[in-house]
Amino acid sequence: MKFNAKDLALLARRPSGCFDKEGKLKICRVVGDEKLIEPRERWCRLKGNLLFLMKNKSSEASEVVILERCWIVEFRSKTDVSIVLKFQSGEPDLYIEAASKPDCESWAVALGEANSEGLQNKIQQLRRLIMEIKEERSSDEARQFLPSSQIDSLGEPQFTSIQRIADEPKLEFSLACKDLVAATRDRKLNTFIQVSVVHPAEHILTRYSSTEIVEGTRDPLFLTGVTFPPEYPIYEETKIKLTVYDVKDKSQDTVCTSVLPDHKEPRADVGRSFLGCTTFRVGDLVKSKEQQLTLTLRTSDGGKTVGTIEVNLVKMGELEDGETDHITTDGQDQKCALVRECTTTEGISGKDNLPSLNAVLKNPICKLYRFPTSDNKWMRIREQMAETTLSFHVPKELINLHIKEDMRRNQELKDLGELAPHWDNMRKSVIAHCDQMLSMYQDTLAELGKHTGSSFKSSCSKGEKTLEFIPINLHLQRMHVHSPRLKDALYDVITVGAPAAHFQGFKNGGLRKLLSKFEAERRNTGYQCIYYSPENTAKAKEVLSNINHLQPLISSHADLLLNSASQHSPDSLKNSLKMLSEKTELFVHAFKDQLVRSALLALYTARPGCVLKKPAGPRNSAEEGGDLQHQDHPSQIKRQDSIPHHSEYDEEEWDRVWANVGKSLNCVIAMVDRLLEKDSISNIKEGENDPSAADCNVLHTGGDWYEQLYPLVITLKDCMGEVVTRAKQSMAFVLLQELACGLPQCLMLTLRRDIVFSQALAGLVCGFVIKLHTGLRDQGFLQQLHSVGLLVQYEGLLSTYSEEAGMLEDMAVGISDLQKVMFKVIEAKSEDFLPIITGRREHYIIEVQLPAKMFELLPQEIKEGKLLRMYPVLFNVGINEQQTLAERFGDTTLQENINQENLELLKEYYKLFTEKMPPDCLPHFQEQNDLKGLLENLHQNIQAKKRKNVEIMWLAATICRKLNGVRFTCCKSAKDRTSMSVTLEQCSILRDEHQLHKDFFIRALDCMRSRQTQGALNESDDPETGCLTDNKPTSRHFYPVALLLVSSHLLVVWLILSLALLLAKYQ
């Protein structure tokens, strides 16, 4: 071959970025095993099939090696860092020695791919692929020359779908390799398989998933399988490409494995090298008799065989040793349906619940694993993570309720009537602030209505104001286990970021601290307003709610009573009177509280120029004080000097007005009884004498009934209206004091509490819906649900240091507020199965809709609309390095108090559970003694105050599962700490409940945590986006030394903090 020396010299002097590879190597010529001279260090540059040898990086090329008709072998005396290039022409071999083993391997790969024959093979392989694509597209190209009528008749391309059961994955298979060939003979391979999909319609190669990395073997058996969810567009014509990589340094393999276009093969310098690839059609796997394919792995040029790969079709109900539960095959069409029929728990629901469940869950991501059991069988695990539409639906419904409630409150404040100047100015100020908050709620609801795209809020959006009501990373994490000798089981965990007001920040702490501080300040409001306790304020809101609910009902039943009287229908009259009496009694009972009386007095004194009727001497004051002591909810009112003090007030006036309602109802009841009695006697007498005369009497007395009842009903309505007017005004005056005492802090705290509660409620509704569906056929669970209630256990992983302490305070209040939520299950009347939310801030009812077939499975109590109670408990254990600082230099009292308080709530639930549930109702009830022991153990661990005592988390989770509860796991963003906790819990369940082989516990944990299958878990990475950022240096916590050298004291503090952070990081 002839070369131009000047061109070669010019090529060798090009910048470093122009070469395929360059670096220092030791070079010499070899004949047989004998070196002609000692190896000399040279700077080597590889460009195409030319290897330039230079004395140093800046010198001229001393030799050029043409890499043609040559191959690479190992040099026997130093197999770790050296290779030999042998030439077919017979010239002396070229000995190459690198500085390290990885460097040697990378040079071996680069030199092996530099041969022009290899490049020609690659070109031929690419040409074959292009021809295949052209053949597949030929039909589409021909359509361009057909008339439009013929084009319409052809229709869209038809693909053969894969038969399956509803809600089951379309395709699942496992992978294993055999006889893989390494670049060097003694190289121990660390391999994984990347799975890509070629869609038949677009002809685009898309990365789909990857297996875990199996180390140190040339026959890897991968525990991570491949699964395609039900909605994935995969057909028999779909092609799947399997690419095998050798990872040189597992710790450095941070290649993104999300679904991205597969434009080119990854470079070797990212920590992994390409071994081989193969492709198969889905139809070939599905239709194969043995449900297995054995494929040959070839290099990228298609010429060299580097091993084989086995693809095994997976059915969750089939055992790998050949024992199958059931396989369904269509013999005529030769299509195998991916059927799972296995022994399942009653909680695993069938296809009837799909519409309602699909309305809540979307975009599932599935993973498939196979792990050995202690008796050398295989169990299969399907892991699923799904988003929920409730992340946005629940907050929007809740904000809409807040807007309506606040609008009613503002109108009630305006309807207070004329007030003295002091109180009137206060009312104007309150209404102005409330209007601003109302406008903010309306703007937030409008912005949420515009939201499109993902149905969950990622962690990077937690500081956005428009999304502050939305929970962070709310997902369902489900593990479906199929064991060879045990029943199938489902384990669900709801993962969500800690409910907290991130946009408002935590500079002054969280809700727990802010509410306590605000309440203390409100007690010392000086001369501005009257102080009402939080209990009385809540009572005032309850009274207003009862008024708004009961008044329309009473009016409606009164009209029905008159209608029955006009029709002279005794039975209808009795039923109408019964309903009217029940609702009126509830109405009257709502005002049996000293708060209404005292609020009326306060409102009366706030009127301009009020005239009082009755002296209130010391005796009356003492009596009132005595009454307050005997009330269940005493009204603790402190009148300040700004309130006018009068010596006269008719305290009995409210009693007379309130009692008139009961008296009017008694008059109506007496009249109805008299009319019915007369009617009965008249019918008997007239019927005996003259039937026709009896008919005339009916017509006559019908008018008499209506005329006699009408004035009594009108009186009842008038009395009720007077009571409603006075009670509404008095309770609105109480709310005015609450708002005026803390403007604007009161409204800001209400906003913060609404934000936190919205995030917590979205997760709770999701957890309840999922639990209801999985336990729909478990009669014991359904009885527990309506007899006792549902236990909801939150596992918190927040530290008690810095901002996370404020998050924990927010979270504790938000979860505690869930106690005022009740659930109700109703039959769906349409195809919209999303939950319906009603109520007010102090009491919410969530109506969960079920299809008719599912609704029929419920107990009669739940069908009749019985409200279902929730029992939320929170146990928190900080586990990160910030918690180490809090334990050594800070304060962990917050965490200890929260755990102790919620332990008492858990004990109360267990006590209620044992009292109301029969001994043989629940499958876990035979373990009652175990539950007692677990509770005692949990109590001891909480009292021990041990650092990072994760045993608390495990005990609380175990108790929750045994009591049929709903599990939540939360950290700051529901990413790193949450994923580590959930995967550890899942593997522990497999070990303790499903006989996972003890030697495979760590490997199973690695599979579930593998960045290849789950994304990287570094704090500097964001698995939500699918992209991995550069690892941040560990020195990011340290302060600049130059600033600290100003003072020796600051330098000592810096050294102590730096040492503490290092200890926390590597502990």
mmCIF file of C-alpha atoms in Angstrom, residues 590-822:
data_model
loop_
_atom_site.group_PDB
_atom_site.id
_atom_site.type_symbol
_atom_site.label_atom_id
_atom_site.label_comp_id
_atom_site.label_asym_id
_atom_site.label_seq_id
_atom_site.Cartn_x
_atom_site.Cartn_y
_atom_site.Cartn_z
ATOM 1 C CA ALA A 590 -78.021 21.767 67.514
ATOM 2 C CA PHE A 591 -78.664 24.866 69.671
ATOM 3 C CA LYS A 592 -78.446 23.159 73.061
ATOM 4 C CA ASP A 593 -75.128 24.772 73.805
ATOM 5 C CA GLN A 594 -74.081 27.624 76.042
ATOM 6 C CA LEU A 595 -71.990 28.993 73.190
ATOM 7 C CA VAL A 596 -75.069 30.257 71.306
ATOM 8 C CA ARG A 597 -76.409 32.013 74.411
ATOM 9 C CA SER A 598 -73.095 33.693 75.236
ATOM 10 C CA ALA A 599 -72.484 34.648 71.598
ATOM 11 C CA LEU A 600 -75.906 36.309 71.429
ATOM 12 C CA LEU A 601 -75.009 38.356 74.511
ATOM 13 C CA ALA A 602 -71.693 39.415 72.942
ATOM 14 C CA LEU A 603 -73.419 40.324 69.676
ATOM 15 C CA TYR A 604 -76.096 42.292 71.522
ATOM 16 C CA THR A 605 -73.495 44.385 73.279
ATOM 17 C CA ALA A 606 -71.846 45.070 69.901
ATOM 18 C CA ARG A 607 -74.987 46.677 68.481
ATOM 19 C CA PRO A 608 -75.032 50.492 68.378
ATOM 20 C CA GLY A 609 -77.297 51.997 71.076
ATOM 21 C CA CYS A 610 -78.573 48.666 72.355
ATOM 22 C CA VAL A 611 -81.357 48.723 74.978
ATOM 23 C CA LEU A 612 -81.158 46.060 77.688
ATOM 24 C CA LYS A 613 -84.164 44.844 79.576
ATOM 25 C CA LYS A 614 -83.140 42.868 82.604
ATOM 26 C CA PRO A 615 -80.468 43.570 85.223
ATOM 27 C CA ALA A 616 -77.716 41.011 85.352
ATOM 28 C CA GLY A 617 -76.611 41.050 88.994
ATOM 29 C CA PRO A 618 -73.855 39.060 90.640
ATOM 30 C CA ARG A 619 -76.277 36.169 91.167
ATOM 31 C CA ASN A 620 -76.866 35.673 87.446
ATOM 32 C CA SER A 621 -73.170 35.868 86.731
ATOM 33 C CA ALA A 622 -72.518 33.176 89.280
ATOM 34 C CA GLU A 623 -75.273 31.019 87.846
ATOM 35 C CA GLU A 624 -73.867 31.444 84.364
ATOM 36 C CA GLY A 625 -70.456 30.466 85.633
ATOM 37 C CA GLY A 626 -71.966 27.400 87.289
ATOM 38 C CA ASP A 627 -73.651 26.427 84.029
ATOM 39 C CA LEU A 628 -70.397 26.788 82.163
ATOM 40 C CA GLN A 629 -68.686 24.358 84.493
ATOM 41 C CA HIS A 630 -71.289 21.685 83.778
ATOM 42 C CA GLN A 631 -71.241 22.029 79.979
ATOM 43 C CA ASP A 632 -69.502 19.418 77.856
ATOM 44 C CA HIS A 633 -67.988 22.186 75.734
ATOM 45 C CA PRO A 634 -67.636 25.249 77.972
ATOM 46 C CA SER A 635 -67.474 28.570 76.277
ATOM 47 C CA GLN A 636 -64.361 30.339 77.492
ATOM 48 C CA ILE A 637 -65.105 33.979 76.671
ATOM 49 C CA LYS A 638 -62.910 36.803 77.895
ATOM 50 C CA ARG A 639 -64.571 40.208 77.365
ATOM 51 C CA GLN A 640 -61.979 42.920 76.963
ATOM 52 C CA ASP A 641 -62.404 46.584 77.876
ATOM 53 C CA SER A 642 -63.218 47.444 74.266
ATOM 54 C CA ILE A 643 -66.540 45.575 74.596
ATOM 55 C CA PRO A 644 -69.303 47.816 76.004
ATOM 56 C CA HIS A 645 -70.537 46.586 79.394
ATOM 57 C CA HIS A 646 -74.252 46.924 80.014
ATOM 58 C CA SER A 647 -76.214 46.225 83.134
ATOM 59 C CA GLU A 648 -79.364 44.885 81.428
ATOM 60 C CA TYR A 649 -79.939 41.957 79.121
ATOM 61 C CA ASP A 650 -82.926 39.642 78.768
ATOM 62 C CA GLU A 651 -81.179 36.270 78.944
ATOM 63 C CA GLU A 652 -84.502 34.409 78.737
ATOM 64 C CA GLU A 653 -85.411 35.821 75.333
ATOM 65 C CA TRP A 654 -83.274 33.310 73.443
ATOM 66 C CA ASP A 655 -84.737 30.461 75.502
ATOM 67 C CA ARG A 656 -88.251 31.548 74.548
ATOM 68 C CA VAL A 657 -87.403 31.811 70.849
ATOM 69 C CA TRP A 658 -85.602 28.499 70.844
ATOM 70 C CA ALA A 659 -88.385 26.742 72.780
ATOM 71 C CA ASN A 660 -91.069 28.050 70.383
ATOM 72 C CA VAL A 661 -89.758 25.690 67.694
ATOM 73 C CA GLY A 662 -90.368 22.662 69.874
ATOM 74 C CA LYS A 663 -93.771 23.950 70.958
ATOM 75 C CA SER A 664 -94.810 24.568 67.343
ATOM 76 C CA LEU A 665 -93.745 21.051 66.404
ATOM 77 C CA ASN A 666 -95.763 19.631 69.319
ATOM 78 C CA CYS A 667 -98.820 21.529 68.077
ATOM 79 C CA VAL A 668 -98.390 20.057 64.603
ATOM 80 C CA ILE A 669 -98.001 16.542 66.026
ATOM 81 C CA ALA A 670 -101.091 16.950 68.230
ATOM 82 C CA MET A 671 -103.165 18.219 65.305
ATOM 83 C CA VAL A 672 -102.125 15.352 63.068
ATOM 84 C CA ASP A 673 -102.966 12.828 65.780
ATOM 85 C CA ARG A 674 -106.380 14.438 66.280
ATOM 86 C CA LEU A 675 -107.138 14.458 62.580
ATOM 87 C CA LEU A 676 -106.126 10.840 62.131
ATOM 88 C CA GLU A 677 -108.167 9.790 65.143
ATOM 89 C CA LYS A 678 -111.277 11.618 63.891
ATOM 90 C CA ASP A 679 -110.780 10.200 60.438
ATOM 91 C CA SER A 680 -110.583 6.662 61.793
ATOM 92 C CA ILE A 681 -113.764 7.046 63.867
ATOM 93 C CA SER A 682 -115.605 8.782 61.038
ATOM 94 C CA ASN A 683 -114.708 6.095 58.528
ATOM 95 C CA ILE A 684 -116.008 3.373 60.842
ATOM 96 C CA LYS A 685 -119.361 5.090 61.495
ATOM 97 C CA GLU A 686 -120.018 6.314 57.980
ATOM 98 C CA GLY A 687 -118.934 3.037 56.475
ATOM 99 C CA GLU A 688 -121.501 1.165 58.516
ATOM 100 C CA ASN A 689 -124.379 3.532 57.612
ATOM 101 C CA ASP A 690 -123.839 4.756 54.061
ATOM 102 C CA PRO A 691 -120.714 4.150 51.981
ATOM 103 C CA SER A 692 -121.563 6.983 49.587
ATOM 104 C CA ALA A 693 -121.861 9.392 52.475
ATOM 105 C CA ALA A 694 -118.443 8.290 53.678
ATOM 106 C CA ASP A 695 -116.957 9.261 50.334
ATOM 107 C CA CYS A 696 -118.454 12.708 50.589
ATOM 108 C CA ASN A 697 -117.070 13.075 54.099
ATOM 109 C CA VAL A 698 -113.589 12.235 52.817
ATOM 110 C CA LEU A 699 -113.752 15.107 50.367
ATOM 111 C CA HIS A 700 -114.974 17.460 53.041
ATOM 112 C CA THR A 701 -112.432 16.513 55.708
ATOM 113 C CA GLY A 702 -109.570 16.615 53.170
ATOM 114 C CA GLY A 703 -109.972 20.347 52.931
ATOM 115 C CA ASP A 704 -110.311 20.568 56.700
ATOM 116 C CA TRP A 705 -106.968 18.744 57.185
ATOM 117 C CA TYR A 706 -105.046 21.200 55.045
ATOM 118 C CA GLU A 707 -106.799 24.252 56.528
ATOM 119 C CA GLN A 708 -106.205 23.099 60.083
ATOM 120 C CA LEU A 709 -102.527 22.189 59.540
ATOM 121 C CA TYR A 710 -101.511 25.129 57.365
ATOM 122 C CA PRO A 711 -101.366 27.833 60.102
ATOM 123 C CA LEU A 712 -99.480 25.492 62.443
ATOM 124 C CA VAL A 713 -96.886 24.657 59.796
ATOM 125 C CA ILE A 714 -96.466 28.329 58.939
ATOM 126 C CA THR A 715 -95.936 29.099 62.618
ATOM 127 C CA LEU A 716 -93.308 26.341 62.804
ATOM 128 C CA LYS A 717 -91.482 27.799 59.797
ATOM 129 C CA ASP A 718 -91.637 31.325 61.252
ATOM 130 C CA CYS A 719 -90.252 30.194 64.600
ATOM 131 C CA MET A 720 -87.529 28.237 62.868
ATOM 132 C CA GLY A 721 -86.660 31.226 60.704
ATOM 133 C CA GLU A 722 -86.293 33.466 63.749
ATOM 134 C CA VAL A 723 -84.023 30.910 65.434
ATOM 135 C CA VAL A 724 -81.942 30.531 62.269
ATOM 136 C CA THR A 725 -81.494 34.283 61.906
ATOM 137 C CA ARG A 726 -80.312 34.783 65.464
ATOM 138 C CA ALA A 727 -78.139 31.649 65.577
ATOM 139 C CA LYS A 728 -76.485 32.443 62.260
ATOM 140 C CA GLN A 729 -75.649 35.957 63.353
ATOM 141 C CA SER A 730 -74.289 34.852 66.729
ATOM 142 C CA MET A 731 -72.105 32.116 65.222
ATOM 143 C CA ALA A 732 -70.892 34.470 62.484
ATOM 144 C CA PHE A 733 -69.930 36.898 65.250
ATOM 145 C CA VAL A 734 -67.825 34.121 66.848
ATOM 146 C CA LEU A 735 -66.053 33.537 63.530
ATOM 147 C CA LEU A 736 -65.512 37.271 63.212
ATOM 148 C CA GLN A 737 -63.632 37.218 66.524
ATOM 149 C CA GLU A 738 -61.500 34.278 65.373
ATOM 150 C CA LEU A 739 -60.483 36.059 62.184
ATOM 151 C CA ALA A 740 -60.062 39.516 63.716
ATOM 152 C CA CYS A 741 -57.817 38.300 66.524
ATOM 153 C CA GLY A 742 -55.113 37.106 64.148
ATOM 154 C CA LEU A 743 -55.243 38.970 60.843
ATOM 155 C CA PRO A 744 -53.528 38.165 58.564
ATOM 156 C CA GLN A 745 -51.807 35.230 60.349
ATOM 157 C CA CYS A 746 -55.109 33.422 60.861
ATOM 158 C CA LEU A 747 -55.892 33.321 57.142
ATOM 159 C CA MET A 748 -52.326 32.385 56.242
ATOM 160 C CA LEU A 749 -52.420 29.492 58.702
ATOM 161 C CA THR A 750 -55.764 28.401 57.267
ATOM 162 C CA LEU A 751 -54.213 28.469 53.797
ATOM 163 C CA ARG A 752 -51.186 26.486 54.935
ATOM 164 C CA ARG A 753 -53.387 23.925 56.655
ATOM 165 C CA ASP A 754 -55.569 23.621 53.547
ATOM 166 C CA ILE A 755 -52.477 23.001 51.410
ATOM 167 C CA VAL A 756 -51.110 20.293 53.688
ATOM 168 C CA PHE A 757 -54.514 18.671 54.139
ATOM 169 C CA SER A 758 -55.112 18.646 50.380
ATOM 170 C CA GLN A 759 -51.898 16.710 49.790
ATOM 171 C CA ALA A 760 -52.654 14.272 52.610
ATOM 172 C CA LEU A 761 -56.262 13.728 51.508
ATOM 173 C CA ALA A 762 -55.288 12.913 47.913
ATOM 174 C CA GLY A 763 -53.063 10.109 49.167
ATOM 175 C CA LEU A 764 -55.703 8.845 51.610
ATOM 176 C CA VAL A 765 -58.410 8.661 48.934
ATOM 177 C CA CYS A 766 -56.046 6.781 46.647
ATOM 178 C CA GLY A 767 -55.140 4.320 49.410
ATOM 179 C CA PHE A 768 -58.781 3.737 50.372
ATOM 180 C CA VAL A 769 -59.913 3.095 46.790
ATOM 181 C CA ILE A 770 -57.067 0.614 46.189
ATOM 182 C CA LYS A 771 -57.695 -1.175 49.498
ATOM 183 C CA LEU A 772 -61.432 -1.389 48.823
ATOM 184 C CA HIS A 773 -60.854 -2.977 45.420
ATOM 185 C CA THR A 774 -58.312 -5.526 46.640
ATOM 186 C CA GLY A 775 -60.438 -6.478 49.670
ATOM 187 C CA LEU A 776 -63.800 -6.534 47.943
ATOM 188 C CA ARG A 777 -64.210 -10.299 48.315
ATOM 189 C CA ASP A 778 -62.785 -10.478 51.824
ATOM 190 C CA GLN A 779 -65.850 -10.510 54.069
ATOM 191 C CA GLY A 780 -63.744 -10.193 57.201
ATOM 192 C CA PHE A 781 -62.130 -7.015 55.921
ATOM 193 C CA LEU A 782 -65.490 -5.545 54.869
ATOM 194 C CA GLN A 783 -66.940 -6.254 58.305
ATOM 195 C CA GLN A 784 -63.912 -4.638 59.912
ATOM 196 C CA LEU A 785 -64.340 -1.654 57.611
ATOM 197 C CA HIS A 786 -67.873 -0.774 58.726
ATOM 198 C CA SER A 787 -67.619 -2.029 62.322
ATOM 199 C CA VAL A 788 -64.260 -0.570 63.341
ATOM 200 C CA GLY A 789 -62.858 1.555 60.544
ATOM 201 C CA LEU A 790 -59.707 1.530 58.449
ATOM 202 C CA LEU A 791 -56.203 1.862 59.885
ATOM 203 C CA VAL A 792 -53.951 4.129 57.810
ATOM 204 C CA GLN A 793 -50.273 3.939 58.772
ATOM 205 C CA TYR A 794 -47.776 6.528 57.559
ATOM 206 C CA GLU A 795 -44.069 5.771 57.644
ATOM 207 C CA GLY A 796 -42.103 9.018 57.790
ATOM 208 C CA LEU A 797 -38.393 9.203 56.993
ATOM 209 C CA LEU A 798 -37.855 12.912 57.636
ATOM 210 C CA SER A 799 -35.097 14.206 59.850
ATOM 211 C CA THR A 800 -35.675 16.628 62.712
ATOM 212 C CA TYR A 801 -32.996 18.996 61.438
ATOM 213 C CA SER A 802 -33.333 22.271 59.541
ATOM 214 C CA GLU A 803 -36.219 22.522 57.027
ATOM 215 C CA GLU A 804 -37.220 18.884 57.341
ATOM 216 C CA ALA A 805 -38.271 19.523 60.938
ATOM 217 C CA GLY A 806 -40.815 22.036 59.604
ATOM 218 C CA MET A 807 -41.947 19.498 57.001
ATOM 219 C CA LEU A 808 -42.477 16.944 59.751
ATOM 220 C CA GLU A 809 -44.555 19.450 61.736
ATOM 221 C CA ASP A 810 -46.723 20.114 58.671
ATOM 222 C CA MET A 811 -47.042 16.403 58.003
ATOM 223 C CA ALA A 812 -48.060 15.578 61.565
ATOM 224 C CA VAL A 813 -50.905 18.119 61.532
ATOM 225 C CA GLY A 814 -52.057 17.147 58.031
ATOM 226 C CA ILE A 815 -52.255 13.454 58.912
ATOM 227 C CA SER A 816 -54.008 14.217 62.203
ATOM 228 C CA ASP A 817 -56.603 16.273 60.297
ATOM 229 C CA LEU A 818 -57.505 13.157 58.288
ATOM 230 C CA GLN A 819 -59.468 11.975 61.340
ATOM 231 C CA LYS A 820 -62.268 14.335 60.310
ATOM 232 C CA VAL A 821 -62.681 12.484 56.981
ATOM 233 C CA MET A 822 -65.395 9.857 56.558
#
